[in-house]
PDB file of C-alpha atoms in Angstrom:
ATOM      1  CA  UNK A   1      99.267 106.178 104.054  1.00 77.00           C
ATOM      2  CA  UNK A   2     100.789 109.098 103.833  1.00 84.00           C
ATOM      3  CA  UNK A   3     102.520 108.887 100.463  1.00 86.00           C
ATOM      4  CA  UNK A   4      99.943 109.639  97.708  1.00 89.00           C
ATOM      5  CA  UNK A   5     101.723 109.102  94.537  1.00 90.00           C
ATOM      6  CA  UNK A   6     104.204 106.872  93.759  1.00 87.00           C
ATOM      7  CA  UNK A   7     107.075 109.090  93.597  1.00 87.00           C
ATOM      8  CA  UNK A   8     106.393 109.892  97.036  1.00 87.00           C
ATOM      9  CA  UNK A   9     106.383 106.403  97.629  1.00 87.00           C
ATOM     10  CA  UNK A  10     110.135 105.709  96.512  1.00 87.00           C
ATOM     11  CA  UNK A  11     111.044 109.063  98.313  1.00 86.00           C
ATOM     12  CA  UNK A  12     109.806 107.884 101.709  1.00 86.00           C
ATOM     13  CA  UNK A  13     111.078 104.057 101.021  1.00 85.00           C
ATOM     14  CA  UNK A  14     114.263 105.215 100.553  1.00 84.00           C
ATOM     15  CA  UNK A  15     114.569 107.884 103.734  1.00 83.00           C
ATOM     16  CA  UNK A  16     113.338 105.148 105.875  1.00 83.00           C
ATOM     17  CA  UNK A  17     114.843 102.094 104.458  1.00 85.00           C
ATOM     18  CA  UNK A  18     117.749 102.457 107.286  1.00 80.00           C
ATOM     19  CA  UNK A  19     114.733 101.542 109.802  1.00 83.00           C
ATOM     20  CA  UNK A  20     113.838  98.816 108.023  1.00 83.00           C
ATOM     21  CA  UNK A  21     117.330  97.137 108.210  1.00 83.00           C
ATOM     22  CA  UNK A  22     118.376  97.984 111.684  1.00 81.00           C
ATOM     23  CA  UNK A  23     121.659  95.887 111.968  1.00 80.00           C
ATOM     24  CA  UNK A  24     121.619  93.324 109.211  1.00 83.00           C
ATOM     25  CA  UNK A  25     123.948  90.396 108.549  1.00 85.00           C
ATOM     26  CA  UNK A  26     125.773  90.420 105.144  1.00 87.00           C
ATOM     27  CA  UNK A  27     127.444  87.501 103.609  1.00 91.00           C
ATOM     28  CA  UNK A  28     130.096  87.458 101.003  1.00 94.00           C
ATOM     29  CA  UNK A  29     128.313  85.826  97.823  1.00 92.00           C
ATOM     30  CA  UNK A  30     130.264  83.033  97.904  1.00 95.00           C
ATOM     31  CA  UNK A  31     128.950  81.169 101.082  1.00 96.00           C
ATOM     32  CA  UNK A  32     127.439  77.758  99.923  1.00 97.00           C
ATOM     33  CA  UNK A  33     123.924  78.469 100.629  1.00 95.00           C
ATOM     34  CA  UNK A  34     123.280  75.385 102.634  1.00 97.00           C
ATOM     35  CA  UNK A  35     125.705  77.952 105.253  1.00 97.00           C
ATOM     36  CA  UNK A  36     122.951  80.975 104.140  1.00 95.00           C
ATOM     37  CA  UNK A  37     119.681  78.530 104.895  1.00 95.00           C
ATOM     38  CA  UNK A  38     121.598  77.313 107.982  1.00 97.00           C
ATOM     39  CA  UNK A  39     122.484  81.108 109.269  1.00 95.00           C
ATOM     40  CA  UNK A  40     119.214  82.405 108.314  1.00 94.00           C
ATOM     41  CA  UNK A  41     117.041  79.936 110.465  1.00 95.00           C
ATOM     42  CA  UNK A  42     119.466  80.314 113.558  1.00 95.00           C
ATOM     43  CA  UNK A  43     118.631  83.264 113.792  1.00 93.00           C
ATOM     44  CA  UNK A  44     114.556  83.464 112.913  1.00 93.00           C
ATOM     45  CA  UNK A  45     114.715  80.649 115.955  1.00 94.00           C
ATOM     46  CA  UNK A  46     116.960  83.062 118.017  1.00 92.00           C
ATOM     47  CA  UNK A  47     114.458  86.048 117.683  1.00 91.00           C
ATOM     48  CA  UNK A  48     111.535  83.512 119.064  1.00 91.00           C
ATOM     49  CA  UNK A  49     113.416  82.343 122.019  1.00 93.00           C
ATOM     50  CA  UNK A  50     111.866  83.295 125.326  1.00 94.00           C
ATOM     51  CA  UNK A  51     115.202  83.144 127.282  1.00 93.00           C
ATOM     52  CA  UNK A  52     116.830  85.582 124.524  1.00 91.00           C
ATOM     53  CA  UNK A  53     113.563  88.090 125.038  1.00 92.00           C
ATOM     54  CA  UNK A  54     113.856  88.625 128.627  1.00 93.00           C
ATOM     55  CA  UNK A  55     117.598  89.169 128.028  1.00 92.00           C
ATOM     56  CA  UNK A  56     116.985  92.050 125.555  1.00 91.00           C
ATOM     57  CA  UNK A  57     113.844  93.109 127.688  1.00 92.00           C
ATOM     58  CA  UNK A  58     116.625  93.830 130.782  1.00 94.00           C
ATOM     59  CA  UNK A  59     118.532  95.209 128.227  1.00 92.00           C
ATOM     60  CA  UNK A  60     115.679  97.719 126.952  1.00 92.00           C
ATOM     61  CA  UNK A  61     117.065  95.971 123.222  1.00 89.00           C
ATOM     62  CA  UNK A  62     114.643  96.115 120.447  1.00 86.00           C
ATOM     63  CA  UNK A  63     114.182  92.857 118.998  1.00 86.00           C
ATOM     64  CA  UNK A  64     112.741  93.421 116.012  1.00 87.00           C
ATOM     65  CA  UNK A  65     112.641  90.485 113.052  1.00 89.00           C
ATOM     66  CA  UNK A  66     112.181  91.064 109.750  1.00 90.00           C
ATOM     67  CA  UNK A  67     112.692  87.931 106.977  1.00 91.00           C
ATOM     68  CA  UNK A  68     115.762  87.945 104.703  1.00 91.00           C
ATOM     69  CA  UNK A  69     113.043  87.999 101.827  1.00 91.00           C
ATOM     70  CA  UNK A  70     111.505  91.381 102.837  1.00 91.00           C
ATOM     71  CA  UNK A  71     115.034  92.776 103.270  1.00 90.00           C
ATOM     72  CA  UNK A  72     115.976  91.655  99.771  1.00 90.00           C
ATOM     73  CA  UNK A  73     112.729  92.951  98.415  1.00 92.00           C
ATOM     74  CA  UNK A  74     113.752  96.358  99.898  1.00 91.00           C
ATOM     75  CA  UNK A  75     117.388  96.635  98.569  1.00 91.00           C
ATOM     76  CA  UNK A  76     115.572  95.796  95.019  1.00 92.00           C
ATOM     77  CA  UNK A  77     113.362  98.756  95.512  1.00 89.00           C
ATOM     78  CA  UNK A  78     116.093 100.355  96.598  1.00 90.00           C
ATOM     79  CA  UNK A  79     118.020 100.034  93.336  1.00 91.00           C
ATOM     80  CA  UNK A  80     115.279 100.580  91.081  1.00 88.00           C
ATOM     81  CA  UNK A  81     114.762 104.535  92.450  1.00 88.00           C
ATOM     82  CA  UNK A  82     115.508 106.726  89.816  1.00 89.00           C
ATOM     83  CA  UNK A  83     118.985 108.601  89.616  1.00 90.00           C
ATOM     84  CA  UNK A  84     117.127 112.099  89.140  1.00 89.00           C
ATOM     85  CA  UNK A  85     114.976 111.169  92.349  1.00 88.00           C
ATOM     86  CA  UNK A  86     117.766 110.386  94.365  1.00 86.00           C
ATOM     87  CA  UNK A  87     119.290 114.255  93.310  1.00 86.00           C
ATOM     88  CA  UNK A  88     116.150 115.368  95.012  1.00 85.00           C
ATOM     89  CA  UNK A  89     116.542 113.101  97.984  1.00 83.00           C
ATOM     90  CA  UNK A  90     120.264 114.503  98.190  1.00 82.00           C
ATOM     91  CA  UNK A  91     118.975 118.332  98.006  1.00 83.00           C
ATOM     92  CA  UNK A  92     115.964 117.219 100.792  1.00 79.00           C
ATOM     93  CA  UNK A  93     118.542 115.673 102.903  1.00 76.00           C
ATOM     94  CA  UNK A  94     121.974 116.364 104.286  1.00 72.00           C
ATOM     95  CA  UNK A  95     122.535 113.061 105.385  1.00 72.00           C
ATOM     96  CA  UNK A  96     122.723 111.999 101.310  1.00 68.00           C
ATOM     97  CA  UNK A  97     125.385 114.506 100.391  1.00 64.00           C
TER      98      UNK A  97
END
């Protein structure tokens, strides 16, 4: 809402794409993807389990899903930002140096 032009957009996507990811699980990209598919639903079952909730509610975790899809679609973005906008990010940002 905030972001009024696209270049704003891609600045903002890409300052807060480490929220988006939290702690993500990365695969070599040679698993057979039956593994992937397998992996993937374990753990979109996991996030809906009551039992694991309260855990990570005693545990003040933050439990948070987000779909392997939307995660890809992000590190496409991601890629696509343009190298002189990223030399702005970098000059914006000391965490990009």
């Amino acid at each position: 809402d905030y972001a009024k032009t696209e270049e704003q957009r891609q600045l903002m996507r890409f300052i807060f794409s480490s929220t988006e990811f939290g702690r993500p699980y990365i695969l070599p990209p040679d698993v057979p993807k039956d593994r992937v598919e397998f992996l993937r639903a374990a753990i979109a079952a996991a996030v809906k389990s009551p039992e694991m909730l309260a855990e990570a509610g005693k545990s003040r975790l933050d439990i948070t899903y987000r779909p392997p899809e939307q995660l890809e679609k992000l590190v496409k973005q991601l890629y696509e930002t343009p190298p002189a906008l990223i030399e702005q990010l970098k000059s914006i940002s000391p965490n990009l140096r």
